[in-house]
Each structure stands twice: as C-alpha cells, then as structure tokens.
PDB file of C-alpha atoms in Angstrom:
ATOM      1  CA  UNK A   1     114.631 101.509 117.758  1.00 77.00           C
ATOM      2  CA  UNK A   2     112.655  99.127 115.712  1.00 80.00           C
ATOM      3  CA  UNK A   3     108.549  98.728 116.452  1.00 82.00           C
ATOM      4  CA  UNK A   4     107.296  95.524 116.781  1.00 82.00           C
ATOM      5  CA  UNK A   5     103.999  96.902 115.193  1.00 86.00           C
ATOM      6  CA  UNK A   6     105.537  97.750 111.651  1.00 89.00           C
ATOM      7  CA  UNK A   7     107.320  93.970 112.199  1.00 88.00           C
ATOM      8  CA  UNK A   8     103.854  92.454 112.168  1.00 87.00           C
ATOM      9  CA  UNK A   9     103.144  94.667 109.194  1.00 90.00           C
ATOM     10  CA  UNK A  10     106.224  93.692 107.311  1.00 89.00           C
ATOM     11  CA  UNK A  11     105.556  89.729 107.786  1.00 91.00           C
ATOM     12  CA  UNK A  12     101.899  90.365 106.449  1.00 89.00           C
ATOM     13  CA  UNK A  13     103.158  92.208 103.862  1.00 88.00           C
ATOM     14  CA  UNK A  14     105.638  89.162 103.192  1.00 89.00           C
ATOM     15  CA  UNK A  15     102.589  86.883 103.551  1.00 90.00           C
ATOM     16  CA  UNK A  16     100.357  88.780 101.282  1.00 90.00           C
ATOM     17  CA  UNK A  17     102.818  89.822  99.086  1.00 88.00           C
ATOM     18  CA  UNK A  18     100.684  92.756  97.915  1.00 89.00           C
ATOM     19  CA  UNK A  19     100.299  95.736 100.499  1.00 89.00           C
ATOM     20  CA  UNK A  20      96.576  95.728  99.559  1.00 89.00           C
ATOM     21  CA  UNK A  21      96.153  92.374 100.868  1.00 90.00           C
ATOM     22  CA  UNK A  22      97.633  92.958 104.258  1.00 87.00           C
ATOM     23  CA  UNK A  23      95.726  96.053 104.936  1.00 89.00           C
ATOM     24  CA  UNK A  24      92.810  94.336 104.707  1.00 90.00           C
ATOM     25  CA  UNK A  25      94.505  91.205 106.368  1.00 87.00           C
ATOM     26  CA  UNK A  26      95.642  93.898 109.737  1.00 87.00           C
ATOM     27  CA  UNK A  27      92.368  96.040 109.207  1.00 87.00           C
ATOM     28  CA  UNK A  28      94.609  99.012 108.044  1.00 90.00           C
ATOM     29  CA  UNK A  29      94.584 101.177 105.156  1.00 91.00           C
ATOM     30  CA  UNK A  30      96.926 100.856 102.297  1.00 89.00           C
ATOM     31  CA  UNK A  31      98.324 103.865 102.765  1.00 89.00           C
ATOM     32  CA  UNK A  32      98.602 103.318 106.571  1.00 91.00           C
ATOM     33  CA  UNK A  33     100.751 100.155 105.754  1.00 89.00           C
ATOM     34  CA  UNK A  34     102.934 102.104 103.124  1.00 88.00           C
ATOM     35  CA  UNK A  35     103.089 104.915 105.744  1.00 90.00           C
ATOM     36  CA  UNK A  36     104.315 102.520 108.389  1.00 88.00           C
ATOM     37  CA  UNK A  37     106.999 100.449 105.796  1.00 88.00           C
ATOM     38  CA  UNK A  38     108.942 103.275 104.941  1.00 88.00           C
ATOM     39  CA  UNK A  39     108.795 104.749 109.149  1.00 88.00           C
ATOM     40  CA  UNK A  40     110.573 100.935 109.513  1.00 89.00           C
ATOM     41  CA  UNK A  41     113.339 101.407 106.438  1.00 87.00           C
ATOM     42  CA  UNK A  42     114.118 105.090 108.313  1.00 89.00           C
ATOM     43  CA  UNK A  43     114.246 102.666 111.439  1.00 87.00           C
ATOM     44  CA  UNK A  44     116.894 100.211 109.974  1.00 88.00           C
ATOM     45  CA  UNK A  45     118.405 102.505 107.210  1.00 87.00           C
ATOM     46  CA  UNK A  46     117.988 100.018 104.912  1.00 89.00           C
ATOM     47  CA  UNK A  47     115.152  99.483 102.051  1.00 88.00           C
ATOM     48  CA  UNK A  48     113.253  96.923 102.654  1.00 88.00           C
ATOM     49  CA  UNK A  49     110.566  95.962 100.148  1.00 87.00           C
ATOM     50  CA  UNK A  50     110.412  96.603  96.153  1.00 87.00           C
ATOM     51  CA  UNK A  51     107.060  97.382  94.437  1.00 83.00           C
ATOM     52  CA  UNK A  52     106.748  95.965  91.027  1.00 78.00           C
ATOM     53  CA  UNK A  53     103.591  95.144  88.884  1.00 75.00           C
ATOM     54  CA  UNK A  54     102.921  92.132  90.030  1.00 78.00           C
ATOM     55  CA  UNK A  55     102.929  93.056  94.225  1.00 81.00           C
ATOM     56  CA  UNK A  56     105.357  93.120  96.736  1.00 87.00           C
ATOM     57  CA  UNK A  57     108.575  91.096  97.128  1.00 87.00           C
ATOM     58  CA  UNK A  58     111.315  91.671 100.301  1.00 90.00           C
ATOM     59  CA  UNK A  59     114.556  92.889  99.668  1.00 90.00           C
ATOM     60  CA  UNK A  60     117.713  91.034 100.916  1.00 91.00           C
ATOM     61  CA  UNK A  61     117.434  93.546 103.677  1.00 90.00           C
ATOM     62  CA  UNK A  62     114.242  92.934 103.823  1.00 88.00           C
ATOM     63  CA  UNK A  63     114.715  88.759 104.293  1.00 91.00           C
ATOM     64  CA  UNK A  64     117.290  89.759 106.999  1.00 91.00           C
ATOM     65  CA  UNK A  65     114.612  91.433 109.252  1.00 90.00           C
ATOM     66  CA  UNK A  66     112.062  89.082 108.322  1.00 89.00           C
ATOM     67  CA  UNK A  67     113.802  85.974 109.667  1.00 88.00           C
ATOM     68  CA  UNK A  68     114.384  88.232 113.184  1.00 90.00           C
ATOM     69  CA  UNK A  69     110.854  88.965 112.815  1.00 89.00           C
ATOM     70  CA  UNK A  70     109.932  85.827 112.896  1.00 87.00           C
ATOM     71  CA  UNK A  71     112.088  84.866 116.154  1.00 87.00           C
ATOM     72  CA  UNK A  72     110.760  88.331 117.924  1.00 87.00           C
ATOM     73  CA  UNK A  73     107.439  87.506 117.215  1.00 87.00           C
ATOM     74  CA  UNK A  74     107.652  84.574 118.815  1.00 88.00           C
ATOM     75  CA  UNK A  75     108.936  85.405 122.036  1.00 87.00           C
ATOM     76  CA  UNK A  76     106.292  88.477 122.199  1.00 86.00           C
ATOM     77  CA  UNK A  77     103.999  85.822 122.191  1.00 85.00           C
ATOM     78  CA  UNK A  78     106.037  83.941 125.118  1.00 83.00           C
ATOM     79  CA  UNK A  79     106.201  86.841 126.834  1.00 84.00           C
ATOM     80  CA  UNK A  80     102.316  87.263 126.589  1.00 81.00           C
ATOM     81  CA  UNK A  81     101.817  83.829 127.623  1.00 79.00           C
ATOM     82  CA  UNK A  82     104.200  84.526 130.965  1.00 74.00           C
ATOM     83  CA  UNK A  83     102.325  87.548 131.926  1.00 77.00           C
ATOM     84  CA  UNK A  84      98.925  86.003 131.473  1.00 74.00           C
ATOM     85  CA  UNK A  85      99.902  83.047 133.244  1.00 63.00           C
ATOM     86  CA  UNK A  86     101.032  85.433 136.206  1.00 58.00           C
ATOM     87  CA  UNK A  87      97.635  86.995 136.203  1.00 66.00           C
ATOM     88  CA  UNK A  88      96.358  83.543 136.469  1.00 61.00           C
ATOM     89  CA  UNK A  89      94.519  84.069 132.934  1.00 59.00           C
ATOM     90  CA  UNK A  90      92.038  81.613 133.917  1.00 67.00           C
ATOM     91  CA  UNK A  91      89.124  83.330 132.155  1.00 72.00           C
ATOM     92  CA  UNK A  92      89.010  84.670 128.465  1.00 82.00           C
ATOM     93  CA  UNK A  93      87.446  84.207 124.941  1.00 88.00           C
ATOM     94  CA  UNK A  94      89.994  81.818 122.756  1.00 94.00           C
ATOM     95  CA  UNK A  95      88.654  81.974 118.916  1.00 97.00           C
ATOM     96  CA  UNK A  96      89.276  78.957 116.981  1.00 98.00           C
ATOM     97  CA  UNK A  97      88.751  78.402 113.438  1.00 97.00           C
ATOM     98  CA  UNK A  98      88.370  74.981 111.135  1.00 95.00           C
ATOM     99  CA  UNK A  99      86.248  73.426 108.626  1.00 91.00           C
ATOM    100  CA  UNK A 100      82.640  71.822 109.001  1.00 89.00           C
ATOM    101  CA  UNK A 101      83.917  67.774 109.651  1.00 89.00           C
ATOM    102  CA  UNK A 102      86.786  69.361 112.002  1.00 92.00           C
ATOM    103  CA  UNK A 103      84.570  71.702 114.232  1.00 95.00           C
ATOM    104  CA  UNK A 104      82.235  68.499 114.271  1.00 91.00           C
ATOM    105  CA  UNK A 105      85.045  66.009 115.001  1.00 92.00           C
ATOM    106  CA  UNK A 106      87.257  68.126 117.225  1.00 96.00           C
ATOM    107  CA  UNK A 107      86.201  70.974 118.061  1.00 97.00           C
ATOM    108  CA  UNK A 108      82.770  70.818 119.600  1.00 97.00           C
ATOM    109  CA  UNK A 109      83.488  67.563 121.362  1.00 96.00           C
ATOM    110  CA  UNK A 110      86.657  70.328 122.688  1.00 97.00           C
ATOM    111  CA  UNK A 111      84.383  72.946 123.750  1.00 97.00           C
ATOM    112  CA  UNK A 112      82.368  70.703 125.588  1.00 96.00           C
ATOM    113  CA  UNK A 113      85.296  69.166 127.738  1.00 95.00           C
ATOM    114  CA  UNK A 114      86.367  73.018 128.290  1.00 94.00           C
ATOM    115  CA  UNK A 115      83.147  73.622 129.754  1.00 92.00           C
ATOM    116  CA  UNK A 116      83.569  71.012 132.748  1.00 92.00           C
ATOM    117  CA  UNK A 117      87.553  71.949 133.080  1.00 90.00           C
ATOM    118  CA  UNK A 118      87.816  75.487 132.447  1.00 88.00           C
ATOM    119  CA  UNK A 119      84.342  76.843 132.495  1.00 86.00           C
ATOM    120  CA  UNK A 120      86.155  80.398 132.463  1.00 85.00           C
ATOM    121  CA  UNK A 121      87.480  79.989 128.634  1.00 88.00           C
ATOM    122  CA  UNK A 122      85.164  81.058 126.184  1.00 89.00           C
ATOM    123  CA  UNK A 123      85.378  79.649 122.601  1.00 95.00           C
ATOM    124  CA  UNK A 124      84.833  81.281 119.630  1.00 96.00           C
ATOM    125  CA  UNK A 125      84.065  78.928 116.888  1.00 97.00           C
ATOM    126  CA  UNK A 126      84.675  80.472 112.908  1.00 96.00           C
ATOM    127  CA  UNK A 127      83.895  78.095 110.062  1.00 94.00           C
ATOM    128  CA  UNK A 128      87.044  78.808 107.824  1.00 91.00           C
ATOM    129  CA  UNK A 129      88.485  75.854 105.332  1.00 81.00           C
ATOM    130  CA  UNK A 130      91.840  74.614 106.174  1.00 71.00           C
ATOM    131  CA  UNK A 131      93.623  76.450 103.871  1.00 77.00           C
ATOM    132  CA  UNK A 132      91.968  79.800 105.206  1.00 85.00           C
ATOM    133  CA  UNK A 133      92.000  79.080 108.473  1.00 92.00           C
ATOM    134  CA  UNK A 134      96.395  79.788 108.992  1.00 92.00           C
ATOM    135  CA  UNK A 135      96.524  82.578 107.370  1.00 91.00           C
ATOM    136  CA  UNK A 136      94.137  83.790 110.086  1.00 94.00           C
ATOM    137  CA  UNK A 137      96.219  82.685 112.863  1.00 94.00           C
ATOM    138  CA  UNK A 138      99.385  84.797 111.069  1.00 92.00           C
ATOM    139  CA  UNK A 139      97.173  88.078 110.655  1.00 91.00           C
ATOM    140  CA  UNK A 140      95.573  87.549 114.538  1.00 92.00           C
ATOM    141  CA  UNK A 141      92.168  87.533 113.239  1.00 94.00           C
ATOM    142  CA  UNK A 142      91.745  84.286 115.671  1.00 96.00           C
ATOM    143  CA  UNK A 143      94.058  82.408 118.294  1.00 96.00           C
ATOM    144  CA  UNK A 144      93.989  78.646 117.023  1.00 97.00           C
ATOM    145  CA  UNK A 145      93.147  77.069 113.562  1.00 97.00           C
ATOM    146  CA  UNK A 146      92.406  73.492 112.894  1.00 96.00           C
ATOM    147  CA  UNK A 147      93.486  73.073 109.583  1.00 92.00           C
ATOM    148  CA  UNK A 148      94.573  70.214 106.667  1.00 89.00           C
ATOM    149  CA  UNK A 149      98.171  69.346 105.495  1.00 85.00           C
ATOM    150  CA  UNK A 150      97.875  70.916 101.697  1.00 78.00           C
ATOM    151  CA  UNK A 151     100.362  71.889  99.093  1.00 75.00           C
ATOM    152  CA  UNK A 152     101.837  75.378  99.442  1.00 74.00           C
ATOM    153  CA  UNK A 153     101.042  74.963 103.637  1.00 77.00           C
ATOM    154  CA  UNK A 154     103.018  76.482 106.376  1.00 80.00           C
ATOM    155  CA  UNK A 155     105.700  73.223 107.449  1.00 82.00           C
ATOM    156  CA  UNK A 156     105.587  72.275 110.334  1.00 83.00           C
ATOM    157  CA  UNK A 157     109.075  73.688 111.555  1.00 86.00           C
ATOM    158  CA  UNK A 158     107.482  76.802 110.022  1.00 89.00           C
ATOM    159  CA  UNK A 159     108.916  79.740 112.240  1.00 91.00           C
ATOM    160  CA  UNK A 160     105.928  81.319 112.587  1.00 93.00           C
ATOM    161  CA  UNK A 161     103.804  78.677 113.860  1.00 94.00           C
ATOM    162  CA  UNK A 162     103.578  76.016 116.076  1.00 95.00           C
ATOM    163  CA  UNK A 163     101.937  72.534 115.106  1.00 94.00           C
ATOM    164  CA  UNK A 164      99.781  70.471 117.043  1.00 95.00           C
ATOM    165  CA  UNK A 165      99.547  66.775 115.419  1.00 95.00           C
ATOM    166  CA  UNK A 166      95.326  66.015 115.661  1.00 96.00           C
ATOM    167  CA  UNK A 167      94.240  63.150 113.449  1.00 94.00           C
ATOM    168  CA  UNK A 168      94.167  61.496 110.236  1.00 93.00           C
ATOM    169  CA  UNK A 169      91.550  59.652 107.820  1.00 92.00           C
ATOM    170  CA  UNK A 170      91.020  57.694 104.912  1.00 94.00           C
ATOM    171  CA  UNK A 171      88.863  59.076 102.121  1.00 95.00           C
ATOM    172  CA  UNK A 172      86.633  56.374 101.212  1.00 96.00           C
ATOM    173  CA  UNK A 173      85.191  56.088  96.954  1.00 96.00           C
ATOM    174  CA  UNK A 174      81.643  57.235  96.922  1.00 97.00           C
ATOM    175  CA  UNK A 175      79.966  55.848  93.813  1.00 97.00           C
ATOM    176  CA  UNK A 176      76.544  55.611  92.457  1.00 96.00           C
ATOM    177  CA  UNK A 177      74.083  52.964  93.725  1.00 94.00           C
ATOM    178  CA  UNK A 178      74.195  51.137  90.319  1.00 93.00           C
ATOM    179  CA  UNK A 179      77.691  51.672  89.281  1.00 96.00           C
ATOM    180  CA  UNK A 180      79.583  49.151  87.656  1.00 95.00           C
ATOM    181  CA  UNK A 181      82.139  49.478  91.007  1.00 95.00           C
ATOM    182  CA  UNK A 182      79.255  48.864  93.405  1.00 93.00           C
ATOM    183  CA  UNK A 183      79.632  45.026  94.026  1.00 93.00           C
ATOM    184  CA  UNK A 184      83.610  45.550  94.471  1.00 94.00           C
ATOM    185  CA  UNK A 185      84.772  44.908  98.503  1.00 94.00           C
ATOM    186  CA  UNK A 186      87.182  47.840  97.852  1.00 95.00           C
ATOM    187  CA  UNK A 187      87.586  50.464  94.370  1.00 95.00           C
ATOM    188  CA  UNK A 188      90.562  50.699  92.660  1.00 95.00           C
ATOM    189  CA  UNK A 189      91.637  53.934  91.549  1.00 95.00           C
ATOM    190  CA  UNK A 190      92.718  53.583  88.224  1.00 95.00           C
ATOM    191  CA  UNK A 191      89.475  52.098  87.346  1.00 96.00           C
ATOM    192  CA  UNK A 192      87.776  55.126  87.745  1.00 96.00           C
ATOM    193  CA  UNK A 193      90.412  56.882  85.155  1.00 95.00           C
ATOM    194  CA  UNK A 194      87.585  57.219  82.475  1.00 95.00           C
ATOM    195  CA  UNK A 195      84.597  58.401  85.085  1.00 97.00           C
ATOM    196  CA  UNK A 196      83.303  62.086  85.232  1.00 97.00           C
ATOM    197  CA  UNK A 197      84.254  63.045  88.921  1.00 97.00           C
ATOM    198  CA  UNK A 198      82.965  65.231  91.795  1.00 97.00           C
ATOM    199  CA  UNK A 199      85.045  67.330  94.342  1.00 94.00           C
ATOM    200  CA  UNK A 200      86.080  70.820  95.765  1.00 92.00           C
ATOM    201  CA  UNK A 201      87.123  73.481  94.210  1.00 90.00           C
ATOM    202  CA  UNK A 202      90.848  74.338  93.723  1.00 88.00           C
ATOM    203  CA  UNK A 203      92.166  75.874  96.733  1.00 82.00           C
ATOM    204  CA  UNK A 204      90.390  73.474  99.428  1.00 85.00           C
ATOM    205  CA  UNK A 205      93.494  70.946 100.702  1.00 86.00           C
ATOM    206  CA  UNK A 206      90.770  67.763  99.945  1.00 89.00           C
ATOM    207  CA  UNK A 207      90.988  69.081  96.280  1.00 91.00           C
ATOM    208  CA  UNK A 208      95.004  68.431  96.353  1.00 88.00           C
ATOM    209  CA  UNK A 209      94.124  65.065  98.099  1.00 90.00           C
ATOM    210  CA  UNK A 210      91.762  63.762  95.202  1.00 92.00           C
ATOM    211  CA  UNK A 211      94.068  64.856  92.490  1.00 92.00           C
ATOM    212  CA  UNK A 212      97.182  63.480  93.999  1.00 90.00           C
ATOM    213  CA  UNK A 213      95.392  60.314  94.869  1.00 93.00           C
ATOM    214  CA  UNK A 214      94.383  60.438  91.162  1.00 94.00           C
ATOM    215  CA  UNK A 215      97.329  61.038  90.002  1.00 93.00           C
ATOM    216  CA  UNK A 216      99.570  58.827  91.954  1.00 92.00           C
ATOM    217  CA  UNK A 217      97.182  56.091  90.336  1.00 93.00           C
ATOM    218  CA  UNK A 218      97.826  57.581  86.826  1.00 94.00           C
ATOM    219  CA  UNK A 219      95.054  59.726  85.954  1.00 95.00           C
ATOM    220  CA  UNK A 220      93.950  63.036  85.909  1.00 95.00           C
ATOM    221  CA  UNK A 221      90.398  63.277  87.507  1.00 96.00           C
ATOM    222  CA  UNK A 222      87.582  64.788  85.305  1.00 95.00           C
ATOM    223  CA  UNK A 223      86.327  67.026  87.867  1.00 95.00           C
ATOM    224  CA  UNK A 224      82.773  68.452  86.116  1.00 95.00           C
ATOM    225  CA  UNK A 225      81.158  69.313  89.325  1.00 97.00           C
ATOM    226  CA  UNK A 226      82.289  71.508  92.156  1.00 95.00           C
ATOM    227  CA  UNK A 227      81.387  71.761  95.818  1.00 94.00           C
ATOM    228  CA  UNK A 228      82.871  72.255  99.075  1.00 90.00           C
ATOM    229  CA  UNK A 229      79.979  70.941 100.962  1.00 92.00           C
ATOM    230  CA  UNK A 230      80.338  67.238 100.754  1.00 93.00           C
ATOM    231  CA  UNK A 231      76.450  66.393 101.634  1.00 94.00           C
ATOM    232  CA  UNK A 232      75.999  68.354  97.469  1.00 96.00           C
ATOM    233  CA  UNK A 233      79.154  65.960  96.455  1.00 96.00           C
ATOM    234  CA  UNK A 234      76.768  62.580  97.419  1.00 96.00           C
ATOM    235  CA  UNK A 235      73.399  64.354  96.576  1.00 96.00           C
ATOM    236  CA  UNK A 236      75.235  64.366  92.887  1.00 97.00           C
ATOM    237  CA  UNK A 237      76.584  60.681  93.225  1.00 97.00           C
ATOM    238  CA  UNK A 238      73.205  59.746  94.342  1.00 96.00           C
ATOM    239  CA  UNK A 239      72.173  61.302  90.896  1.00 96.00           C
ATOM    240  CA  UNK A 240      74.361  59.058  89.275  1.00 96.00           C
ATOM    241  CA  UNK A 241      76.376  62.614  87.969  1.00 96.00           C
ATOM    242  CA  UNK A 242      79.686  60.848  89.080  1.00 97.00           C
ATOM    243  CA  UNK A 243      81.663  59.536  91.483  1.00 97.00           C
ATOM    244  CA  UNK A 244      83.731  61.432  94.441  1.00 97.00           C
ATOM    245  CA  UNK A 245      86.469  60.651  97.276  1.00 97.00           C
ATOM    246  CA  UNK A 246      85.462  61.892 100.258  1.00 96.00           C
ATOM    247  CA  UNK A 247      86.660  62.009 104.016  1.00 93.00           C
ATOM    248  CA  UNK A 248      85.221  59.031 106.169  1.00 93.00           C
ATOM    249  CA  UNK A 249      84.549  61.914 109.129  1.00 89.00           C
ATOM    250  CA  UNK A 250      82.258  63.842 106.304  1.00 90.00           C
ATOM    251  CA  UNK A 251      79.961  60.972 105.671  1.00 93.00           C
ATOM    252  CA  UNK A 252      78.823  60.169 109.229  1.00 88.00           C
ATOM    253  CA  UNK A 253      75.225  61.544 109.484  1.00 86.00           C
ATOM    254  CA  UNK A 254      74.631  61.619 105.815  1.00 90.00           C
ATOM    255  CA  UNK A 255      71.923  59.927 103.501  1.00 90.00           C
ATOM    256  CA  UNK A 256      73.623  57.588 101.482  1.00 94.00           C
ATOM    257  CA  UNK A 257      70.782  55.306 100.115  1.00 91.00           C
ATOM    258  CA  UNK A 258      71.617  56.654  96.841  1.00 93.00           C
ATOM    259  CA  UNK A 259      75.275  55.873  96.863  1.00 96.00           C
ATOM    260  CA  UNK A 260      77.878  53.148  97.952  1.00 96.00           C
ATOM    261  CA  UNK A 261      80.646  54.050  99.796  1.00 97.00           C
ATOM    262  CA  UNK A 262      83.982  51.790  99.562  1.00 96.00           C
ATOM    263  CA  UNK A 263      87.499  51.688 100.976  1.00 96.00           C
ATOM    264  CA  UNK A 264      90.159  52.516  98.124  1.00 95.00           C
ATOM    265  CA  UNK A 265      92.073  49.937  97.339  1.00 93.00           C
ATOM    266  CA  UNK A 266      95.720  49.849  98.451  1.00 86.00           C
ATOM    267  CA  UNK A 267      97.462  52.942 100.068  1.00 84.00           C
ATOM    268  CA  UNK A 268      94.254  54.913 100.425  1.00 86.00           C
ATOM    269  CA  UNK A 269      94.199  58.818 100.169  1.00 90.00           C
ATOM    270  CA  UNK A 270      94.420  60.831 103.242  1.00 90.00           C
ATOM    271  CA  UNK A 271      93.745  63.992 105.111  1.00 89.00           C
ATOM    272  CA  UNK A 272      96.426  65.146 108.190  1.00 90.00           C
ATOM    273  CA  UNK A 273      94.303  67.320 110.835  1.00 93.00           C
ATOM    274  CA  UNK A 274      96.360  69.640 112.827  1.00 95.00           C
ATOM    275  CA  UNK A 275      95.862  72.393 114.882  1.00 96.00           C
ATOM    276  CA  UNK A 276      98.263  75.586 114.707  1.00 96.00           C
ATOM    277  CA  UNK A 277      98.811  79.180 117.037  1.00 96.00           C
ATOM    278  CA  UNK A 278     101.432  81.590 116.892  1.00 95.00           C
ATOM    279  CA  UNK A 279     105.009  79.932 117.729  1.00 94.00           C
ATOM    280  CA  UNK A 280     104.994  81.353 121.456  1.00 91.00           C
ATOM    281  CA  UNK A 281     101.392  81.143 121.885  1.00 90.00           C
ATOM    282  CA  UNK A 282     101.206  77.350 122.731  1.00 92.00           C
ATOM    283  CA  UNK A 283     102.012  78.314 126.355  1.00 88.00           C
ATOM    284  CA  UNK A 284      99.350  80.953 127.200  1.00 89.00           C
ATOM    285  CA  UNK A 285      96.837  79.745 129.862  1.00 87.00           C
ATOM    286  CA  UNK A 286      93.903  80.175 127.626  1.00 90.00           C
ATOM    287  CA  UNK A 287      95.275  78.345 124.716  1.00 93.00           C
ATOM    288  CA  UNK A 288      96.939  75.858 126.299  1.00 93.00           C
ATOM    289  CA  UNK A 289      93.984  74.300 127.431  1.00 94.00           C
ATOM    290  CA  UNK A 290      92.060  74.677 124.384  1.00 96.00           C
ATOM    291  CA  UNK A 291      95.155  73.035 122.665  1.00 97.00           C
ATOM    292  CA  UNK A 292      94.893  70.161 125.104  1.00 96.00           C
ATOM    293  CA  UNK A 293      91.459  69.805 124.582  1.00 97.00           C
ATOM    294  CA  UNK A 294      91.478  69.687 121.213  1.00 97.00           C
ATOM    295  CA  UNK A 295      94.067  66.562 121.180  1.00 96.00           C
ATOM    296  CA  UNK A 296      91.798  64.805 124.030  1.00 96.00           C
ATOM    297  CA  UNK A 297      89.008  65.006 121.436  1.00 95.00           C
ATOM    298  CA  UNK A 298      90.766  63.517 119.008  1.00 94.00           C
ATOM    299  CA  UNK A 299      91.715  60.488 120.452  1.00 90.00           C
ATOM    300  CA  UNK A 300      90.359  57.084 119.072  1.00 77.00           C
TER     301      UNK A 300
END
C-alpha cells in the first residue's frame, strides 16, 4: 500500500526538482527524502525518479503517480476539511502569506473583518513576494497565499491548487519632477525606450509586468537600479536616477513631491491578485472564512 507521506515527498521533489531543495522545502533531510523515494518505488515496483547532474526529473512511472498524487492530495485535503467541519473547527490559527501592497490592501483590512465574524480564527500574516508565496502553500509551510499572475505560475486549473480571483491594478509611470514627460496627461511607453529605468529584481512577477509592458511597446527597459521595495524605486525617481512603473496600490501613502506619477497611455500594464490553498482546502472551516474575507476586502 502506497503512503500518502512519501506522495507529498514525491510532488516536492517534482516541484523542486532537486531532492536538496525539497528537504529543506518538507524540513527533512536529504537522505530522509532519498530514504523515503526508494521505500515508495518498492511500494509501486516501479522506478520512479532519475538523478542526473543537473537534479531530479520523474520517470514516466513517475508522471503516472504524480498526476494520482495530485487528485489524492486533494481529496486528503477534502477529507480534512469534512472532519474539521464536523468538529465545528470554529477556532484555529490560518497562516497567510503575500507581499507588502497585498497584506496592506487585502489582507489586514481581512483580518480585521475576521475579528468581528470569527473572532476564533487566528491569522498568521508572512511577508513572502508573490512568486514565493505558492510554493509555500505546495510545501504546507502556510494555508493561503495571496500572490501575482507571473510567468512560469501555477494556472489556474493547476491540479494542485485552487484559485481565488482578488483584484487587479494599473501600474501608473513614475517619472522625475522635471522630466521632459512631466507636463504629459498620460506617458507613452515607447517614449521612454531611450530612459535608464528602475524596477525589481528578476524573479518578482512586477519585474515580468514592466518588461512585458516594455516590450509589448517595443523596447527593452534599461533596468540600472534594483529594488523590491517600491518607496527606494520613487526615492531614486525623486533623484532624477530614472523613471519606474509601479502598482497604483504601492503609491498610496508615499512621498511623491519629488516625482510625477501618470496613467500609461493606452492598454496600461497590470498586476492580477489572487489568492490560492491546496485544491481541497477551500472548504475547511478555518479557511473558508479567511478566503471569504479576503474577497470582501477586495471589493471596490
């Protein structure tokens, strides 16, 4: 009979792709997870994962149990979610991780609504970027991520999670005070072709945004300065060190004597907010409300 414990390991080990990485991911040792791999091919008989120099990589075998992983996974977490609910599960800690603008636009305002409707859930807030933040979910290092649409993401009809639509916003052009842009109702794009630009670093989901916006108007962006904190992105516009796209939600709060912020012109460049659990989880009385919450918050 087949352990649902060396499952989980195998779909980290899928995730990871290295068996390094999803040790650390499950809090195991390496050898534990080797250990525990080769109990699962005695299980099924069949090998199930090939080492090579550059990681880990699933057999055909290996994809077989993976996609039945995926589905019995799943209704684990169902059948989590039933029990709970038949122990009423009205009290418990629920850990939730997003980035800064989404724990200020979503998150907080949730945790507050949680504590007049279900004062017995306890939230756990962990500032993760989007692209950090599912992973987490996959290895059960928290229970709910609020996280960015990026390239290489999880789909939505991903097996392994389940997708909670939040919000989405424009980023707006953030220039210098005396830029030659500055008097302009709106900025196009392409006029900022030649500029030296700010933004994250490769790997944050608003760093895809930028360049694809950049790109889609026919430009690579010159990207000399790096941050993920966009309060440092205008503190360097402000210095007249470049100019910057940045999400509307970010710039509420912020100094900007030093800058002028304008709608792109056209189609403007966007970020999709969504929150994500475990496929199955979406029904367990602690998460569902927190779920809930968090699309009440985001509501215009």
């Amino acid at each position: 009979m087949i352990e649902a414990r060396r499952l989980h390991i195998l779909r980290a080990v899928a995730d990871h792709r290295t068996v390094t990485a999803a040790a650390a991911a499950l809090y195991l040792t390496p050898s534990a997870v080797s250990q525990q791999l080769t109990a699962l091919e005695q299980e099924t008989g069949h090998r199930l994962v090939e080492r090579g120099a550059k990681g880990v990589r699933l057999t055909p075998a290996g994809e077989i149990l993976l996609a039945h992983t995926n589905a019995v996974l799943a209704q684990l977490e169902r059948a989590e979610a039933e029990l709970a609910a038949y122990g009423s599960g009205e009290a418990g800690t629920v850990t939730v991780a997003a980035f800064a603008t989404g724990i200020a636009q979503v998150v907080a305002p949730a945790v507050a609504r949680l504590a007049r409707t279900a004062p017995g859930i306890r939230i756990r807030v962990q500032d993760a970027e989007g692209d950090a933040s599912l992973p987490m979910v996959l290895d059960r290092q928290v229970d709910v991520a609020v996280a960015v649409e990026y390239r290489g993401a999880p789909s939505a009809d991903d097996p392994r999670l389940t997708h909670v639509p939040l919000y989405a916003e424009p980023f707006d052009a953030v220039v210098p005070l005396h830029h030659r842009l500055a008097g302009t109702s709106e900025v196009p794009l392409a006029d900022l072709a030649k500029d030296t630009w700010i933004g994250p670093y490769p790997g944050n989901p608003c760093h895809d945004v930028v360049v694809l916006a950049c790109e889609s108007a026919g430009f690579q962006p010159r990207l000399e300065h790096s941050s993920d904190d966009f309060r440092a992105v205008v503190a360097l516009a402000s210095a007249d060190a470049g100019v910057a796209l940045v999400p509307r939600s970010a710039l509420r709060g912020m100094d900007l004597t030093g800058v002028v912020v304008r709608p792109v012109d056209g189609v403007a460049p966007t970020r999709r907010v969504f929150a994500a659990v475990r496929r199955g989880a979406e029904g367990h009385p602690l998460i569902r409300p927190v779920l809930t919450a968090l699309g009440e918050a985001a509501r215009p």
